[in-house]
XYZ file of C-alpha atoms in Angstrom:
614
model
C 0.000 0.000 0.000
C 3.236 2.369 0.912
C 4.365 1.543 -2.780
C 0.823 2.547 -4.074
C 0.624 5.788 -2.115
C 4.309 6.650 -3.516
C 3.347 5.944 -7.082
C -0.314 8.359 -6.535
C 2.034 10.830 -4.927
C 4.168 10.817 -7.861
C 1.015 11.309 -10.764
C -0.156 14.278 -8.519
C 2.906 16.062 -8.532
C 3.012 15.405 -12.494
C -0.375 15.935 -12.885
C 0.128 19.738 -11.125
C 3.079 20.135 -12.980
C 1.027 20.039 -16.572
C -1.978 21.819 -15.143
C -0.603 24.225 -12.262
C -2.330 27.801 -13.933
C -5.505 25.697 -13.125
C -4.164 25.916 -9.142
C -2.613 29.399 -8.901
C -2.392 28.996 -5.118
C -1.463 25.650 -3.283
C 0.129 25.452 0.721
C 1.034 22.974 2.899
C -2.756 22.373 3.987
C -3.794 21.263 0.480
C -0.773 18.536 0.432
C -1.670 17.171 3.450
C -5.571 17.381 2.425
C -4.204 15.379 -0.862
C -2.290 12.771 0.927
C -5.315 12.244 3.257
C -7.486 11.607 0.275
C -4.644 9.197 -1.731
C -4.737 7.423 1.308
C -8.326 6.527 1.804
C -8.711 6.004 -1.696
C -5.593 3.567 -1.320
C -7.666 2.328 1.678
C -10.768 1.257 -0.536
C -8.991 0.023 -3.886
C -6.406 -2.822 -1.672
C -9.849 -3.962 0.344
C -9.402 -7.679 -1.023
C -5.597 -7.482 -0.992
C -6.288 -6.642 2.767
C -8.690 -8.993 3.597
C -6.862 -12.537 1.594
C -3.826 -11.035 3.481
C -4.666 -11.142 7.055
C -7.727 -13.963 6.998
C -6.567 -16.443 9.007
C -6.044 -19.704 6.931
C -3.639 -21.946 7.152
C -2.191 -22.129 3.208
C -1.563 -18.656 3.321
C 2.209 -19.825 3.077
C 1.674 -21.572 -0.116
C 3.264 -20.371 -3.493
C 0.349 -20.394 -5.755
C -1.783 -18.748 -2.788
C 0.938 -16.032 -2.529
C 0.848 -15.435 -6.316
C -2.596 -14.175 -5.717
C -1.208 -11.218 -4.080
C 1.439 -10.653 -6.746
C -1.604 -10.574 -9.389
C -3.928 -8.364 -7.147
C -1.172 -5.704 -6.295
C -0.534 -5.456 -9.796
C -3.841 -4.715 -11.016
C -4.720 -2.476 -8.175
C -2.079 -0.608 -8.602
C -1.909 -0.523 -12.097
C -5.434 0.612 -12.051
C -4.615 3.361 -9.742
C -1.783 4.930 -10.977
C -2.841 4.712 -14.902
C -6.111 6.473 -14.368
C -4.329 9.172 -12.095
C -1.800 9.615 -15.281
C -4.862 9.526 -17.311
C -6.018 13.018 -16.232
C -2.729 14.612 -16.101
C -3.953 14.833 -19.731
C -7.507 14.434 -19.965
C -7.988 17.724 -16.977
C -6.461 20.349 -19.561
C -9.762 19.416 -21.567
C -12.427 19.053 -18.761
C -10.947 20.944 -16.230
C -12.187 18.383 -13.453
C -11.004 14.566 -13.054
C -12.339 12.072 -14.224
C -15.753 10.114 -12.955
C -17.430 6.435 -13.981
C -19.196 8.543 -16.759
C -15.871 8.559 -19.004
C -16.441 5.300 -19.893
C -20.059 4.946 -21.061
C -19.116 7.998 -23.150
C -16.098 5.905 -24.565
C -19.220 3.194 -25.293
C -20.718 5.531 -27.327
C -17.572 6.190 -29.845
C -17.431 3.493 -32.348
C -13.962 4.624 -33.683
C -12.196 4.555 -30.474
C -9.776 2.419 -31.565
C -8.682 5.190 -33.542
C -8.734 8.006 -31.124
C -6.381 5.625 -29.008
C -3.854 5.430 -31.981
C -3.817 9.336 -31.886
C -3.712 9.359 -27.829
C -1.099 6.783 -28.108
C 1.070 8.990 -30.828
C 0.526 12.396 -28.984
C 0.693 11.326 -25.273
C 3.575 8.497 -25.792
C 5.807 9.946 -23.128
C 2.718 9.469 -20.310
C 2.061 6.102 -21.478
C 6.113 5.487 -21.585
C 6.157 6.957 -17.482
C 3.387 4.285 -16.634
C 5.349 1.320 -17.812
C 8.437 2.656 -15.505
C 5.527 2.973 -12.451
C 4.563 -0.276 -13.168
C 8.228 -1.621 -12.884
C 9.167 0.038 -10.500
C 6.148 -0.930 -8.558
C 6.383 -4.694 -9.391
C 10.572 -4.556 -7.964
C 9.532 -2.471 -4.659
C 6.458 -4.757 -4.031
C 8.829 -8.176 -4.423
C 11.383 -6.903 -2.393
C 9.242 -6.042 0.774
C 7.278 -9.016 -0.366
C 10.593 -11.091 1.405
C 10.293 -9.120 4.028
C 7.354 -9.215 5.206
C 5.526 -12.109 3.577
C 6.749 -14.910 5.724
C 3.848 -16.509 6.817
C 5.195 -19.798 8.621
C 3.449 -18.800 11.788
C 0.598 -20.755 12.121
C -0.557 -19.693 15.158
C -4.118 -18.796 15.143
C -4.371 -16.189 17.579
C -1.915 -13.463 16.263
C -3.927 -13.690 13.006
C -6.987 -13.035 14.523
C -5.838 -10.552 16.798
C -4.564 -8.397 13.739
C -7.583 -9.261 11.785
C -9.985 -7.794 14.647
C -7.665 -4.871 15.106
C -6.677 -4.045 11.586
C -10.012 -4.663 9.189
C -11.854 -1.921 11.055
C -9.137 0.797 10.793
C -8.921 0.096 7.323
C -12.892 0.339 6.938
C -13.057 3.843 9.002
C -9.668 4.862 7.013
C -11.830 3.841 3.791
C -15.008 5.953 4.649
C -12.402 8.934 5.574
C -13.188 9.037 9.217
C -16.111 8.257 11.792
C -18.750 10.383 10.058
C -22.248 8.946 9.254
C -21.797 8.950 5.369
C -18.749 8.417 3.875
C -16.251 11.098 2.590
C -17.104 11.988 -1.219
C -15.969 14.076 -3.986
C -18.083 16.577 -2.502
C -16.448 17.177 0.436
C -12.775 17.965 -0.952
C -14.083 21.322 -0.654
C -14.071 21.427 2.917
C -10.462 20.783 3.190
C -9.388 23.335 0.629
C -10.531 26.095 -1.915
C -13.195 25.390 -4.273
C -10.805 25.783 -7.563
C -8.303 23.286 -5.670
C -10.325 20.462 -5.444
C -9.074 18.250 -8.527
C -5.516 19.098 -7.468
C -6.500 17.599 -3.836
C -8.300 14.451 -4.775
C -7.372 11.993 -7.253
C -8.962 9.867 -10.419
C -9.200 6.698 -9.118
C -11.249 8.391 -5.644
C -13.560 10.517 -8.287
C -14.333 6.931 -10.142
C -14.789 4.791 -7.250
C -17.153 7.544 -5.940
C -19.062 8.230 -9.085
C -19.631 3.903 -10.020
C -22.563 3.357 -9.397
C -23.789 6.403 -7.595
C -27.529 6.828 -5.543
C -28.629 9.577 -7.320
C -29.634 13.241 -6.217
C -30.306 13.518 -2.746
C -33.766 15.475 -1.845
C -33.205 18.916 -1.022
C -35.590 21.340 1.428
C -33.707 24.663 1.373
C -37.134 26.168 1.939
C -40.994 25.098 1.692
C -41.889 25.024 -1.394
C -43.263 27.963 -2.025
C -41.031 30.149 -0.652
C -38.750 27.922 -3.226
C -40.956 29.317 -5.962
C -41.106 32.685 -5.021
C -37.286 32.379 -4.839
C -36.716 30.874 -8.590
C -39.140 28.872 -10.512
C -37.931 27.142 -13.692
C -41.506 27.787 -15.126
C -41.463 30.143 -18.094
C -44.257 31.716 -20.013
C -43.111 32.980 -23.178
C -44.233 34.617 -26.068
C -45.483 38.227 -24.836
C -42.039 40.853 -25.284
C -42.472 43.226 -28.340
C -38.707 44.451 -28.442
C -37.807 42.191 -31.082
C -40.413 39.786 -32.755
C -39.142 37.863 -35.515
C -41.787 36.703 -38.460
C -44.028 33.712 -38.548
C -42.629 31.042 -39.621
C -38.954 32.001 -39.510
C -35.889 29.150 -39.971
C -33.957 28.652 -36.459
C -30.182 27.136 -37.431
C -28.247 26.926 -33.801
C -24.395 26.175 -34.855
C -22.756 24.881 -31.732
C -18.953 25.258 -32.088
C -16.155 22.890 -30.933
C -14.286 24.264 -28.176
C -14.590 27.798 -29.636
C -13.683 29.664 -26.200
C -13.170 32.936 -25.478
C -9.647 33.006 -25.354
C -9.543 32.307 -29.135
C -11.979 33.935 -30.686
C -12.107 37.952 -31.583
C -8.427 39.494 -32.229
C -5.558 39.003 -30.772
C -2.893 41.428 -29.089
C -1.092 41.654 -32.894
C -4.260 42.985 -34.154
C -4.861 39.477 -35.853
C -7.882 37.387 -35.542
C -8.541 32.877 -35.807
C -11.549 33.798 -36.299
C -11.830 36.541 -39.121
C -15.333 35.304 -40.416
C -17.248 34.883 -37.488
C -15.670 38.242 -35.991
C -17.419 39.589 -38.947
C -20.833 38.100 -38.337
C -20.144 39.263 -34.463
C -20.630 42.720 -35.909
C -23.795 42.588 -37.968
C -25.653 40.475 -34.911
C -26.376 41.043 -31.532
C -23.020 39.112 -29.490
C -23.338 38.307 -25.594
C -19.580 38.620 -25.070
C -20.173 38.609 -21.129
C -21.282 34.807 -21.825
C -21.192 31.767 -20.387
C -21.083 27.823 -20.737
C -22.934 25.821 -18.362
C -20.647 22.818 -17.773
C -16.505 21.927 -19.768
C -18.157 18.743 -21.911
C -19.799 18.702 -25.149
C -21.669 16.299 -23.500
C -22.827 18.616 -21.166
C -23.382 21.335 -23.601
C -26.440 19.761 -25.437
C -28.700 19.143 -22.631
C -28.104 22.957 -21.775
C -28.201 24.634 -25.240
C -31.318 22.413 -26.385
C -33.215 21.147 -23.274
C -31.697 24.375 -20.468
C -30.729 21.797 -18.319
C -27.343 22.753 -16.479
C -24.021 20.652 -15.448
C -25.169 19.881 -12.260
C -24.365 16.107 -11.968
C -21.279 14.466 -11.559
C -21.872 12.201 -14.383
C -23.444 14.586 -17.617
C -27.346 13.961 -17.778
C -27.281 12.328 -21.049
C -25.417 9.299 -19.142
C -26.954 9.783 -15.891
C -29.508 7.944 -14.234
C -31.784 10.707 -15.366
C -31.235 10.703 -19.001
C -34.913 8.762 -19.650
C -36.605 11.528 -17.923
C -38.931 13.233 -19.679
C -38.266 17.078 -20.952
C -39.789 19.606 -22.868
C -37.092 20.654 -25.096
C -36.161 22.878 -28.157
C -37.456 20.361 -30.599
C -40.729 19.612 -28.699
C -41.857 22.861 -28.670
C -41.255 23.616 -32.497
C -43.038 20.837 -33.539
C -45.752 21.875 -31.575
C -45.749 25.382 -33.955
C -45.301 23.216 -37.126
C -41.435 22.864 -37.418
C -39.362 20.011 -39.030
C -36.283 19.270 -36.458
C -33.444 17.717 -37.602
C -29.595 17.399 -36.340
C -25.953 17.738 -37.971
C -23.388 16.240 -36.318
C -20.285 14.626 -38.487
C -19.166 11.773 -36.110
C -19.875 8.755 -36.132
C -23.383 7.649 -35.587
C -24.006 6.979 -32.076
C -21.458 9.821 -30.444
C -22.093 10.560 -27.203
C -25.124 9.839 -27.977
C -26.155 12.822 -29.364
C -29.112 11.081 -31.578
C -30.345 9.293 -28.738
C -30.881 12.698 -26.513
C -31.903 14.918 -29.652
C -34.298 12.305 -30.603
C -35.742 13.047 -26.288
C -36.176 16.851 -27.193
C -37.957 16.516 -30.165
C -35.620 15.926 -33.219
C -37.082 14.285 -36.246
C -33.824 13.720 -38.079
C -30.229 12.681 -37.445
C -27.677 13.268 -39.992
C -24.037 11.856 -39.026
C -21.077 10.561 -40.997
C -23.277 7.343 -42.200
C -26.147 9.851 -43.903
C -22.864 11.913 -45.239
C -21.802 8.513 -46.671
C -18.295 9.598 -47.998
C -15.486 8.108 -46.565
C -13.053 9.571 -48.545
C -14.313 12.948 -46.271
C -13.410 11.540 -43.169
C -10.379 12.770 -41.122
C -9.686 9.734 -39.758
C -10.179 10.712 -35.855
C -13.734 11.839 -34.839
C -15.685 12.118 -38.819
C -16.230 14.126 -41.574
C -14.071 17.265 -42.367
C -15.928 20.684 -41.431
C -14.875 22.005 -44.805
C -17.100 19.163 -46.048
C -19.759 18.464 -43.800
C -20.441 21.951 -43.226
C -21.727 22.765 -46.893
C -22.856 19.763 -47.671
C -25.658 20.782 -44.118
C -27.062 24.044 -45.872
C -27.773 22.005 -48.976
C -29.485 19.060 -47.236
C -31.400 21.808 -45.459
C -33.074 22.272 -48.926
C -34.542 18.868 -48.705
C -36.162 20.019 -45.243
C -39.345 20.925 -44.939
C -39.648 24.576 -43.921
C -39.905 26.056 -41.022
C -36.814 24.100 -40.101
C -35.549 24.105 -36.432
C -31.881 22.456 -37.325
C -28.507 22.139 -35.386
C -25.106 21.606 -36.778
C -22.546 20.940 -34.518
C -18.992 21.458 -35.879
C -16.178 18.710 -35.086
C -12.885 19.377 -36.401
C -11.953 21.910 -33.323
C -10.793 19.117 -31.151
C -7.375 17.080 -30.225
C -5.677 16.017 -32.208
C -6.587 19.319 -34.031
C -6.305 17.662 -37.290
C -6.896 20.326 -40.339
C -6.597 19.288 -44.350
C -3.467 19.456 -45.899
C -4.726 21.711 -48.652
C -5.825 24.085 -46.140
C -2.109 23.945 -43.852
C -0.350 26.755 -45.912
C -3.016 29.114 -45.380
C -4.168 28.936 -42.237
C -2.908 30.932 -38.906
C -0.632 29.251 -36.215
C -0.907 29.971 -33.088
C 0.859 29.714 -29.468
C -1.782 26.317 -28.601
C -2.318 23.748 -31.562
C -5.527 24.478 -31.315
C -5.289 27.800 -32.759
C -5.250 26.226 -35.904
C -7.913 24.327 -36.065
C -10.028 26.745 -34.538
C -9.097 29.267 -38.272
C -9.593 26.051 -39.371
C -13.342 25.709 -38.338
C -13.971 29.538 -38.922
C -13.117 28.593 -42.654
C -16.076 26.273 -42.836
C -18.194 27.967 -41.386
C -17.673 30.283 -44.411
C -17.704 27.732 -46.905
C -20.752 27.177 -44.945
C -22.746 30.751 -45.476
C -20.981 30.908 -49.237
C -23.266 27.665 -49.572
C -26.090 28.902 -47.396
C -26.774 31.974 -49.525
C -27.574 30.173 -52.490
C -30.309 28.438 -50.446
C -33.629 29.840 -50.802
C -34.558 29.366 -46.632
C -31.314 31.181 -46.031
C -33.309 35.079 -45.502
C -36.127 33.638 -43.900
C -33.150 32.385 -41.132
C -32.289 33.517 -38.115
C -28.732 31.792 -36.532
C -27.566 31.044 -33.296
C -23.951 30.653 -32.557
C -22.401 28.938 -29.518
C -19.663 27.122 -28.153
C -20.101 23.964 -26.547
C -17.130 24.724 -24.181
C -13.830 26.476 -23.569
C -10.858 24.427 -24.424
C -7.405 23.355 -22.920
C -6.404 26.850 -21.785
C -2.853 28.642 -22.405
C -3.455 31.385 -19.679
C -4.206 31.754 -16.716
C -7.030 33.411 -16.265
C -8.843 31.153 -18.829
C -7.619 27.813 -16.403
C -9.682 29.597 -13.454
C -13.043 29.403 -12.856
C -13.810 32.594 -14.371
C -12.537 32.047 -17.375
C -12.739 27.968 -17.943
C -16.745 28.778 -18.443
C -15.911 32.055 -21.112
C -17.728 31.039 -24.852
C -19.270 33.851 -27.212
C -23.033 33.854 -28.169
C -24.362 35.696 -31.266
C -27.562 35.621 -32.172
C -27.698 36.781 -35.950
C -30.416 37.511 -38.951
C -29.176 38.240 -42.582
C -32.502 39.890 -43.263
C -31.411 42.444 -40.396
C -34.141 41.488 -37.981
C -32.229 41.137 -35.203
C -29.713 44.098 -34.605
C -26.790 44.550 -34.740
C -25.882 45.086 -30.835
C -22.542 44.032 -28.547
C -24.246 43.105 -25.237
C -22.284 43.313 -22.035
C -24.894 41.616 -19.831
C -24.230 37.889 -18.578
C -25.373 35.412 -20.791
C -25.876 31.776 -20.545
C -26.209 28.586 -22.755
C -29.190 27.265 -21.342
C -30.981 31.400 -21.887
C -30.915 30.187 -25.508
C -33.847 28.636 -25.554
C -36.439 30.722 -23.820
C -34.839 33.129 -25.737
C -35.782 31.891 -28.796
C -39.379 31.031 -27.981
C -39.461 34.699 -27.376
C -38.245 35.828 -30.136
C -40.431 34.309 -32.529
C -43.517 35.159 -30.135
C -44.638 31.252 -29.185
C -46.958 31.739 -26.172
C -46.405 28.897 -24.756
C -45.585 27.884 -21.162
C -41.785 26.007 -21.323
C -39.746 24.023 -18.294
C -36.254 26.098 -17.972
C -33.007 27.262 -15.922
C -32.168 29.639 -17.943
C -34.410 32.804 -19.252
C -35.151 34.898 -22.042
C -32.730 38.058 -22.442
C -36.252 39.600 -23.878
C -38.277 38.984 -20.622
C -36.469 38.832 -17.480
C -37.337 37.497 -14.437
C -34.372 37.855 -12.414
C -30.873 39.719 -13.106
C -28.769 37.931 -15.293
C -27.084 35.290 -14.066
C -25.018 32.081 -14.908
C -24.588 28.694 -13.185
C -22.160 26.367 -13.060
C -21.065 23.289 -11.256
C -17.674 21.279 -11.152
C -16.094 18.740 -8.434
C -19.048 19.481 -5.820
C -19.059 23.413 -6.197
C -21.932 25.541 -7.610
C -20.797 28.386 -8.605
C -23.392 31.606 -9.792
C -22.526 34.532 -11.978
C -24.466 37.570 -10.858
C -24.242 41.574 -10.278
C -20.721 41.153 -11.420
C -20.105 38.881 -8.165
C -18.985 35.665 -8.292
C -20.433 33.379 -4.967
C -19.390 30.052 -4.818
C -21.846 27.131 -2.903
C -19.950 23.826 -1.200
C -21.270 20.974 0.675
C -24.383 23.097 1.893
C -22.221 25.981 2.958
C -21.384 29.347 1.076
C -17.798 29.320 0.529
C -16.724 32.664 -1.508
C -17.697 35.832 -3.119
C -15.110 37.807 -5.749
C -16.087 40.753 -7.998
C -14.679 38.693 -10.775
C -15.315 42.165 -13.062
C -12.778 43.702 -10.991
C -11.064 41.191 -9.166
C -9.855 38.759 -12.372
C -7.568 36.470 -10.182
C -9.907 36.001 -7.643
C -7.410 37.015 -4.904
C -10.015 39.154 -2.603
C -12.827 37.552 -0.977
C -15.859 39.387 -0.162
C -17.941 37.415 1.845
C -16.887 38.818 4.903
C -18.063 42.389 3.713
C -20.473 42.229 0.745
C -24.166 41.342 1.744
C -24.311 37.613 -0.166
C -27.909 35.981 0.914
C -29.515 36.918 -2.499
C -27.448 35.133 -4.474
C -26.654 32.601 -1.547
C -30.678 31.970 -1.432
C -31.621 32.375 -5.202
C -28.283 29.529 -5.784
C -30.124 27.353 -3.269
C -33.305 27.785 -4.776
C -32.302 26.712 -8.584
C -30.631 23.611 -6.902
C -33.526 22.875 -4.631
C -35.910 22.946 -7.766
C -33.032 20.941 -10.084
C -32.825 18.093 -7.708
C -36.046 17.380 -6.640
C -37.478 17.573 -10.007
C -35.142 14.784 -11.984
C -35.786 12.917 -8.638
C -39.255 12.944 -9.590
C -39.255 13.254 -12.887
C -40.765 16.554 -13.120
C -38.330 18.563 -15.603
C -40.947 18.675 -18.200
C -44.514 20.402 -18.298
C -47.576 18.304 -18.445
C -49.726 18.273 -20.958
């Protein structure tokens, strides 16, 4: 177990070493919060190493018996230490480790035995400091093996001495202490700041944690309706007069790959990766104060097209909750006499993306089988944007109009692939996703040059937004602030909607009330999030990462922890979140409007409420 608890010490130093602008400020207190938590998780994983070790049987001397615990020390450990390496990578994407959910979304991919070539070819040097681990392991656990493994006593009573003694520790060491539920990911944030939790626990705790989980817990804040006066996710829509687009009119909502703030606009040489959609930017009305609601793609469609936020460990579309019913985007567009239909250029079956856009109302599914061009494909995640993207507006043709479509881009995303006839021309940058970001802002012009010639292309109105930020470069784009940063334009080529920067927060999951408001459907619609036309409440965004809710509002940032309010920045002023104001700023609005939201998100997938009834 000592060799174990070396080996998870080692990943976690790597692991900050890649990642440390995500943890501007570790101390002493978060180490020994971090070894606490390597050790009960070292506790839990060696429970049947434990347990064959000190039951008290009298062949415990033989050979074969003792190559048992050869075998079971290597997999445990081996299973320890290569997920912990795992997310010394895989955090610069998510910016949280990893749960049990990583690997029904690797279910989903049916190429993954290409992605791992790519993994294999990019990450070689993590893969080549497991197999020393592993060695090194294996000779340190043979070596104290002859120490310590001499079991020719066979007296009885020494054995079960150490087996009353020792089996309990290890239980109460397991559950991290004598409390009446055992230590989860949750309550990391106790022991250390919110945006230092991933650095204090470790991959193989977050997936023992998150197998198998119970669910949402009911939550009683307040009675209900003090709850409701509070927040209600209960929209009416349809009645603003600010901006009311015709009958009838196309919605197209482009989500973009990993198109984060940090990227998009021009850069500090005056220079842009994103000239064309800069240039839509300023003919449409662009939220640039905006906000993702969770760091997945998976995570990104439940908000954008059913306003469902990242609150869950595991992403809803692979939760327990994902058969729940909701009244999505596509629902309520069919209900006004829209086709539905969704672009997406992976394979079939991605993260299940048809399976959940079929939930919210989707008619139709176009992947990389309806494409049906191999010769297209970029031989990681699907078809080329420079392809797939054109070939979308003219399969729009063949849709029946009004048309409530989405296209979701692809090529954006490690291992940031591009075309070799496009290499010469496109912009480098100091991340190698810079590239493929120009890279994606090309098709989406090949896109519109192929849109315009489509006659439902003035009757259109678009909606542009990232799914998430991506691996950052900076660090204010690694903290919490800025991990969540994505732009949001809402744009009409017949001029409808105008042409307006807006500096007011902005959310993914205010896209959809917004745009039953916009095109004036009276209609009553389940929701988090709220039209920018009709609001309810100040802006605001949520988010939620490691056990931490976090709300955007009044240019405050207040973070929410294991039932207890943990911090308040001005994260206008304050961009490194150095100065806490909790101590001096009034918080219980947003302290009891945050508890509210979660009160209503909980015990509403609990009971299956996130819809409205017919």
């Amino acid at each position: 177990m000592g060799v174990t608890l070396v080996g998870l010490s080692f990943t976690k130093i790597l692991f900050y070493a890649v990642n440390q602008h995500a943890f501007p400020e570790v101390g002493f207190l978060d180490l020994v919060a971090a070894l606490w938590f390597d050790v009960i998780t070292i506790s839990l994983v060696f429970y049947p190493f434990i347990l064959l070790w000190l039951i008290p049987v009298r062949f415990r001397g033989n050979k074969y018996y003792q190559y048992v615990f050869r075998f079971l020390f290597f997999i445990t450990n081996g299973l320890a230490i290569g997920i912990n390496l795992m997310d010394v990578i895989y955090f610069q994407y998510t910016s949280k480790r990893s749960t049990f959910d990583l690997f029904s979304m690797v279910g989903y991919e049916q190429d993954m035995n290409r992605l791992w070539e790519t993994f294999i070819i990019d990450f070689w040097w993590v893969i080549l400091i497991y197999i020393v681990l592993l060695f090194l392991s294996d000779k340190a656990f043979r070596i104290i093996f002859r120490i310590f493994g001499n079991f020719s006593d066979k007296r009885f009573r020494p054995q079960i001495i150490s087996l009353i003694i020792l089996i309990p520790v290890f239980i109460v060491t397991g559950r991290g202490g004598f409390g009446l539920k055992p230590v989860s990911v949750i309550n990391a944030a106790q022991y250390t700041r919110p945006e230092n939790t991933a650095f204090v626990i470790n991959t193989a705790f977050t997936m023992i944690k998150s197998f198998n989980e119970n669910g949402l817990e009911p939550v009683r804040f307040f009675k209900q309706e003090r709850a409701e006066q509070l927040f209600s996710p209960i929209r009416k829509t349809g009645d603003q007069t600010e901006i009311q687009l015709p009958d009838s009119t196309n919605v197209m909502i482009i989500i973009l790959e990993s198109f984060g703030n940090e990227w998009v606009g021009k850069d500090e040489n005056n220079k842009s990766f994103t000239p064309f959609f800069d240039s839509l930017c300023s003919q449409g009305l662009f939220f640039r104060n905006s906000f993702a609601n969770g760091k997945k793609s998976i995570e990104a469609v439940p908000a954008i097209l059913a306003s469902v936020p990242g609150f869950l460990d595991n992403p809803y579309i692979s939760s327990r909750y994902s058969s729940n019913k909701l009244t999505g985007i596509g629902n309520l567009f069919k209900k006004q006499g829209y086709s539905t239909s969704f672009f997406h250029g992976a394979t079939n079956g991605s993260m299940n993306f048809a399976g959940f856009s079929a939930l919210v109302g989707y008619d139709s599914y176009f992947g990389r089988t309806e494409y049906n061009n191999e010769a297209d494909n970029d031989g990681t995640w699907g078809i080329y944007d420079h392809k797939f993207l054109p070939w979308t507006a003219r399969q729009l043709s063949k849709e029946k109009q009004p048309f409530l479509s989405t296209l979701f881009t692809l090529s954006s995303h490690h291992p940031y692939k591009v075309p070799d006839e496009f290499k010469s021309q496109l912009r480098k940058g100091p991340h190698p996703i810079c590239r493929s970001i120009n890279y994606t802002d090309l098709s989406l012009r090949l896109f519109f040059e192929e849109a315009k010639k489509q006659d439902w292309y003035e009757n259109t109105v678009f909606v542009f937004v990232a799914d998430h930020t991506p691996a950052s470069w900076s660090d204010y784009y690694g903290q919490r602030i800025g991990m969540y940063r994505i732009p949001i334009l809402f744009y009409s080529p017949s001029g409808k909607i105008p042409a307006k920067e807006q500096n007011e927060i902005f959310q993914q999951i205010d896209i959809y009330p917004s745009l039953a408001d916009l095109l004036g459907f009276k209609e009553t619609i389940y929701t988090y999030g709220q039209s920018f036309l009709s609001r309810e409440y100040p802006p605001y965004a949520i988010t939620y990462l490691e056990g931490t809710y976090q709300l955007f509002m009044d240019n405050y940032l207040f973070t929410y922890t294991n039932e207890k309010t943990k911090q308040l920045f001005n994260f206008q002023l304050d961009l490194s979140l150095e100065k806490d104001l909790l101590k001096e700023t009034p918080y219980k609005k947003y302290e009891n409007f945050l508890k509210a939201i979660i009160q209503h998100f909980n015990n509403d997938l609990r009971l299956n409420k996130t819809h409205i009834s017919e």
